[in-house]
One Martini backbone bead per residue (centre of mass of N, CA, C, O) as a GRO file, in nm:
protein
  278
    1MET     BB    1  10.592 -12.153  11.516
    2ARG     BB    2  10.555 -11.962  11.764
    3HIS     BB    3  10.740 -11.738  11.642
    4LYS     BB    4  10.563 -11.675  11.392
    5ARG     BB    5  10.300 -11.590  11.526
    6TYR     BB    6  10.413 -11.348  11.681
    7LEU     BB    7  10.497 -11.185  11.430
    8ALA     BB    8  10.211 -11.173  11.293
    9GLY     BB    9  10.071 -11.022  11.547
   10ALA     BB   10  10.217 -10.753  11.585
   11PRO     BB   11  10.081 -10.550  11.397
   12LEU     BB   12   9.797 -10.575  11.525
   13LEU     BB   13   9.881 -10.465  11.802
   14ALA     BB   14   9.986 -10.194  11.712
   15ALA     BB   15   9.716 -10.092  11.594
   16VAL     BB   16   9.554 -10.111  11.864
   17LEU     BB   17   9.733  -9.911  12.023
   18LEU     BB   18   9.713  -9.668  11.841
   19THR     BB   19   9.410  -9.629  11.844
   20GLY     BB   20   9.377  -9.593  12.149
   21CYS     BB   21   9.554  -9.332  12.179
   22THR     BB   22   9.402  -9.160  11.980
   23SER     BB   23   9.121  -9.167  12.131
   24GLY     BB   24   9.231  -9.067  12.415
   25SER     BB   25   9.316  -8.787  12.320
   26ASP     BB   26   9.054  -8.681  12.200
   27GLY     BB   27   8.875  -8.728  12.450
   28GLY     BB   28   9.055  -8.547  12.652
   29ALA     BB   29   9.017  -8.262  12.508
   30GLY     BB   30   8.678  -8.278  12.532
   31SER     BB   31   8.657  -8.312  12.834
   32GLY     BB   32   8.462  -8.220  13.126
   33ASP     BB   33   8.634  -8.393  13.346
   34ASP     BB   34   8.877  -8.232  13.353
   35LYS     BB   35   9.072  -8.115  13.615
   36PRO     BB   36   9.253  -7.889  13.499
   37GLY     BB   37   9.014  -7.739  13.347
   38GLY     BB   38   8.835  -7.683  13.595
   39PHE     BB   39   9.030  -7.513  13.767
   40ALA     BB   40   9.081  -7.274  13.560
   41THR     BB   41   8.757  -7.187  13.567
   42ALA     BB   42   8.767  -7.091  13.844
   43PRO     BB   43   8.675  -6.847  14.046
   44THR     BB   44   8.857  -6.548  14.164
   45LYS     BB   45   8.892  -6.381  14.477
   46THR     BB   46   8.978  -6.048  14.548
   47ALA     BB   47   9.072  -5.857  14.784
   48GLU     BB   48   9.072  -5.551  14.903
   49PRO     BB   49   9.257  -5.291  14.921
   50GLY     BB   50   9.375  -5.065  15.101
   51LYS     BB   51   9.384  -4.724  15.136
   52TYR     BB   52   9.687  -4.754  15.221
   53ASP     BB   53  10.040  -4.746  15.083
   54THR     BB   54  10.135  -4.557  15.328
   55LEU     BB   55  10.314  -4.329  15.544
   56LEU     BB   56  10.388  -4.128  15.770
   57GLU     BB   57  10.603  -3.908  15.891
   58PRO     BB   58  10.651  -3.917  16.231
   59CYS     BB   59  10.842  -3.666  16.308
   60ALA     BB   60  10.635  -3.476  16.131
   61ALA     BB   61  10.342  -3.534  16.281
   62VAL     BB   62  10.441  -3.334  16.513
   63ASP     BB   63  10.396  -3.043  16.631
   64GLN     BB   64  10.536  -2.798  16.824
   65GLY     BB   65  10.298  -2.718  17.002
   66THR     BB   66  10.233  -3.010  17.097
   67LEU     BB   67  10.514  -3.049  17.230
   68ASP     BB   68  10.502  -2.816  17.430
   69THR     BB   69  10.258  -2.959  17.585
   70MET     BB   70  10.380  -3.254  17.635
   71LEU     BB   71  10.676  -3.110  17.673
   72PRO     BB   72  10.739  -2.884  17.917
   73GLY     BB   73  11.062  -2.915  17.948
   74ILE     BB   74  11.160  -2.782  17.671
   75GLU     BB   75  11.200  -2.485  17.795
   76GLU     BB   76  11.462  -2.573  17.974
   77LEU     BB   77  11.639  -2.598  17.740
   78SER     BB   78  11.863  -2.567  17.536
   79ASP     BB   79  11.892  -2.494  17.213
   80GLU     BB   80  12.015  -2.770  17.124
   81GLN     BB   81  11.824  -2.954  17.293
   82ARG     BB   82  11.566  -2.860  17.170
   83LYS     BB   83  11.616  -2.930  16.880
   84LYS     BB   84  11.646  -3.233  16.941
   85ALA     BB   85  11.370  -3.275  17.076
   86TYR     BB   86  11.194  -3.194  16.824
   87ALA     BB   87  11.301  -3.413  16.622
   88GLY     BB   88  11.353  -3.668  16.736
   89ALA     BB   89  11.340  -4.043  16.722
   90ALA     BB   90  11.369  -4.281  16.498
   91ALA     BB   91  11.259  -4.574  16.411
   92ILE     BB   92  11.380  -4.896  16.336
   93THR     BB   93  11.330  -4.998  16.004
   94PHE     BB   94  11.287  -5.179  15.697
   95ASP     BB   95  10.981  -5.046  15.633
   96THR     BB   96  10.823  -4.730  15.619
   97ASP     BB   97  10.554  -4.841  15.472
   98ARG     BB   98  10.489  -5.057  15.725
   99ARG     BB   99  10.688  -4.913  15.950
  100ALA     BB  100  10.671  -4.648  16.208
  101GLY     BB  101  10.857  -4.404  16.423
  102CYS     BB  102  10.859  -4.197  16.737
  103ARG     BB  103  11.063  -4.008  16.980
  104TRP     BB  104  11.015  -3.823  17.283
  105SER     BB  105  11.192  -3.602  17.523
  106ALA     BB  106  11.154  -3.415  17.862
  107PRO     BB  107  11.311  -3.266  18.118
  108SER     BB  108  11.252  -3.161  18.454
  109SER     BB  109  11.208  -3.051  18.783
  110ASP     BB  110  10.933  -3.241  18.804
  111ALA     BB  111  10.942  -3.398  18.505
  112THR     BB  112  10.923  -3.667  18.275
  113HIS     BB  113  10.852  -3.661  17.933
  114ARG     BB  114  10.693  -3.903  17.697
  115LEU     BB  115  10.691  -3.980  17.346
  116GLN     BB  116  10.504  -4.224  17.132
  117ILE     BB  117  10.499  -4.332  16.784
  118ASP     BB  118  10.302  -4.574  16.583
  119PHE     BB  119  10.308  -4.732  16.259
  120GLU     BB  120  10.081  -4.957  16.084
  121ARG     BB  121  10.062  -5.157  15.779
  122ALA     BB  122   9.835  -5.367  15.653
  123VAL     BB  123   9.916  -5.667  15.452
  124SER     BB  124   9.755  -5.895  15.248
  125TYR     BB  125   9.823  -6.234  15.107
  126ASP     BB  126   9.513  -6.291  15.118
  127ASP     BB  127   9.242  -6.318  14.899
  128ALA     BB  128   9.022  -6.348  15.147
  129VAL     BB  129   9.187  -6.101  15.285
  130SER     BB  130   9.177  -5.790  15.366
  131ASP     BB  131   9.346  -5.533  15.495
  132ASP     BB  132   9.117  -5.434  15.694
  133GLU     BB  133   9.082  -5.712  15.824
  134LEU     BB  134   9.359  -5.749  15.935
  135ALA     BB  135   9.367  -5.482  16.099
  136ALA     BB  136   9.126  -5.567  16.285
  137ASP     BB  137   9.270  -5.822  16.404
  138LEU     BB  138   9.511  -5.665  16.529
  139PHE     BB  139   9.348  -5.480  16.703
  140LEU     BB  140   9.206  -5.697  16.873
  141ASP     BB  141   9.462  -5.813  17.000
  142MET     BB  142   9.543  -5.554  17.145
  143GLN     BB  143   9.289  -5.515  17.310
  144ILE     BB  144   9.304  -5.785  17.467
  145ALA     BB  145   9.579  -5.735  17.595
  146ALA     BB  146   9.485  -5.468  17.756
  147ASP     BB  147   9.241  -5.550  17.942
  148LEU     BB  148   8.974  -5.415  17.959
  149PRO     BB  149   8.731  -5.302  18.127
  150GLU     BB  150   8.412  -5.309  18.197
  151PRO     BB  151   8.169  -5.110  18.141
  152THR     BB  152   7.988  -4.895  18.296
  153GLU     BB  153   7.691  -4.730  18.320
  154ASN     BB  154   7.815  -4.441  18.319
  155GLU     BB  155   7.975  -4.477  18.060
  156GLU     BB  156   7.748  -4.545  17.869
  157SER     BB  157   7.586  -4.289  17.916
  158GLU     BB  158   7.819  -4.084  17.828
  159GLU     BB  159   7.843  -4.201  17.535
  160SER     BB  160   7.525  -4.144  17.459
  161GLY     BB  161   7.474  -3.833  17.598
  162ASP     BB  162   7.323  -3.820  17.888
  163SER     BB  163   7.500  -3.596  18.053
  164GLY     BB  164   7.550  -3.321  17.874
  165GLU     BB  165   7.867  -3.353  17.852
  166SER     BB  166   8.163  -3.260  17.742
  167GLU     BB  167   8.472  -3.467  17.665
  168GLU     BB  168   8.602  -3.307  17.435
  169PRO     BB  169   8.902  -3.230  17.350
  170THR     BB  170   9.139  -2.980  17.283
  171ALA     BB  171   9.429  -2.875  17.146
  172THR     BB  172   9.449  -2.643  17.411
  173GLN     BB  173   9.333  -2.843  17.619
  174SER     BB  174   9.405  -2.868  17.994
  175PRO     BB  175   9.217  -2.964  18.220
  176ASP     BB  176   9.129  -2.921  18.546
  177ASP     BB  177   9.018  -3.154  18.825
  178GLY     BB  178   9.062  -3.012  19.126
  179LYS     BB  179   9.362  -3.120  19.246
  180GLY     BB  180   9.607  -2.889  19.202
  181GLY     BB  181   9.700  -2.865  18.941
  182ASP     BB  182   9.919  -2.775  18.634
  183PRO     BB  183   9.844  -2.823  18.311
  184GLU     BB  184  10.027  -2.613  18.163
  185GLN     BB  185  10.304  -2.742  18.299
  186GLY     BB  186  10.272  -3.063  18.376
  187LYS     BB  187  10.227  -3.113  18.683
  188PRO     BB  188  10.213  -3.314  18.926
  189THR     BB  189  10.011  -3.431  19.169
  190GLN     BB  190   9.969  -3.522  19.507
  191SER     BB  191   9.640  -3.586  19.517
  192ALA     BB  192   9.629  -3.783  19.311
  193SER     BB  193   9.521  -4.058  19.206
  194SER     BB  194   9.641  -4.377  19.120
  195ALA     BB  195   9.377  -4.403  18.987
  196PRO     BB  196   9.149  -4.355  18.778
  197PRO     BB  197   8.895  -4.191  18.746
  198GLU     BB  198   8.582  -4.178  18.699
  199GLY     BB  199   8.564  -4.222  18.346
  200LEU     BB  200   8.903  -4.292  18.308
  201GLU     BB  201   8.920  -4.559  18.228
  202PRO     BB  202   8.985  -4.795  18.057
  203ARG     BB  203   8.875  -4.773  17.705
  204VAL     BB  204   8.651  -4.718  17.463
  205LEU     BB  205   8.649  -4.536  17.149
  206ASP     BB  206   8.390  -4.377  16.957
  207ASP     BB  207   8.549  -4.088  16.837
  208LEU     BB  208   8.786  -4.269  16.677
  209ALA     BB  209   8.781  -4.357  16.399
  210ASP     BB  210   8.697  -4.685  16.348
  211GLU     BB  211   8.883  -4.758  16.608
  212ALA     BB  212   8.923  -4.755  16.976
  213TYR     BB  213   9.165  -4.715  17.257
  214LEU     BB  214   9.225  -4.677  17.623
  215ASP     BB  215   9.510  -4.662  17.843
  216ASP     BB  216   9.598  -4.684  18.207
  217GLU     BB  217   9.919  -4.674  18.373
  218LEU     BB  218  10.068  -4.749  18.688
  219GLY     BB  219  10.314  -4.774  18.885
  220ALA     BB  220  10.440  -4.907  19.136
  221ALA     BB  221  10.441  -4.814  19.471
  222ASP     BB  222  10.764  -4.926  19.514
  223SER     BB  223  10.877  -4.736  19.329
  224ALA     BB  224  11.073  -4.463  19.272
  225THR     BB  225  10.830  -4.385  19.079
  226ARG     BB  226  10.512  -4.255  18.937
  227GLN     BB  227  10.445  -4.379  18.657
  228ARG     BB  228  10.251  -4.278  18.370
  229ALA     BB  229  10.057  -4.458  18.115
  230VAL     BB  230   9.925  -4.345  17.803
  231THR     BB  231   9.716  -4.524  17.571
  232VAL     BB  232   9.647  -4.482  17.206
  233VAL     BB  233   9.447  -4.683  16.985
  234PHE     BB  234   9.406  -4.693  16.620
  235ARG     BB  235   9.189  -4.734  16.333
  236THR     BB  236   9.252  -4.670  15.978
  237SER     BB  237   9.170  -4.902  15.812
  238ASN     BB  238   9.513  -5.029  15.741
  239VAL     BB  239   9.580  -4.859  16.004
  240LEU     BB  240   9.799  -4.838  16.286
  241VAL     BB  241   9.785  -4.637  16.595
  242THR     BB  242  10.028  -4.532  16.841
  243VAL     BB  243   9.995  -4.368  17.165
  244LYS     BB  244  10.258  -4.284  17.403
  245TYR     BB  245  10.219  -4.142  17.731
  246THR     BB  246  10.461  -4.010  17.980
  247ALA     BB  247  10.499  -3.964  18.341
  248GLN     BB  248  10.783  -3.878  18.557
  249PRO     BB  249  10.835  -3.793  18.860
  250ALA     BB  250  11.065  -3.676  19.086
  251SER     BB  251  10.863  -3.766  19.303
  252VAL     BB  252  10.718  -4.017  19.500
  253LYS     BB  253  10.474  -3.824  19.605
  254GLU     BB  254  10.393  -3.809  19.304
  255THR     BB  255  10.109  -3.808  19.072
  256PRO     BB  256   9.994  -3.837  18.775
  257ASP     BB  257   9.754  -3.707  18.578
  258SER     BB  258   9.513  -3.859  18.395
  259LYS     BB  259   9.351  -3.641  18.240
  260GLU     BB  260   9.583  -3.486  18.121
  261LEU     BB  261   9.709  -3.721  17.963
  262GLN     BB  262   9.449  -3.809  17.805
  263ASP     BB  263   9.389  -3.549  17.660
  264ARG     BB  264   9.652  -3.525  17.507
  265ALA     BB  265   9.651  -3.806  17.360
  266ARG     BB  266   9.370  -3.755  17.215
  267VAL     BB  267   9.449  -3.507  17.051
  268LEU     BB  268   9.677  -3.630  16.891
  269ALA     BB  269   9.515  -3.866  16.770
  270GLY     BB  270   9.332  -3.684  16.610
  271LYS     BB  271   9.547  -3.554  16.433
  272LEU     BB  272   9.643  -3.805  16.295
  273ALA     BB  273   9.383  -3.895  16.170
  274ASP     BB  274   9.355  -3.638  15.994
  275GLN     BB  275   9.604  -3.685  15.826
  276PHE     BB  276   9.505  -3.961  15.692
  277THR     BB  277   9.230  -3.826  15.561
  278GLU     BB  278   9.361  -3.596  15.363
   0.00000   0.00000   0.00000
């Protein structure tokens, strides 16, 4: 008898279950609280892409006249060596649209000069961060790593134009700072100070691209030669550009001149910034 009652109630139970499933399905389709549906309708904000989607060809970005100025020893090379020096050596990268660079060098009887430029294009894969914002963050990291000194009151005054003197170098200008050097020949001076003169300390540059800074480092006094390296880094939109210019004198008694190297590096950086904005 118990078995018969169970069989008799089975159709009724099936009908109840079927009705419940049908009602649940209809209600779910029209429910405003459905989580998957609510997620799909949420607005998505996509950050703006950067201005640049490619890079300059670095070994072709520096003209021969600039190389003549920055690598004065190039004139002392044989024809074959000079041709190779002008061509430069491209940096090895996996994607030249994301990162590229080139290096040049030329020895002379007085000093060996080296020039290196590097381009990096920032590409953000975060919809909330634009390419420009990512590049700005990368630039800030580089500037912090450079550990620039705090600007003095005199530097702040000169940057605001209170000094009345123009410090902007020209493409052909390699001014002498009165210490007995020969800027046109790129020869280091014996009397030049080991540290950059006042006003030429590592600093932020306000007149180059979106943001820029300059670093100036001299090799240790007990090293075989007093190599000086001047580095200019700037950001233009989503591209970071680094110019590194070094001079290594043949004699330990000589120290490369800061102003000369800085002027030349800044002139080249300005030319590269102009090429990106063309």
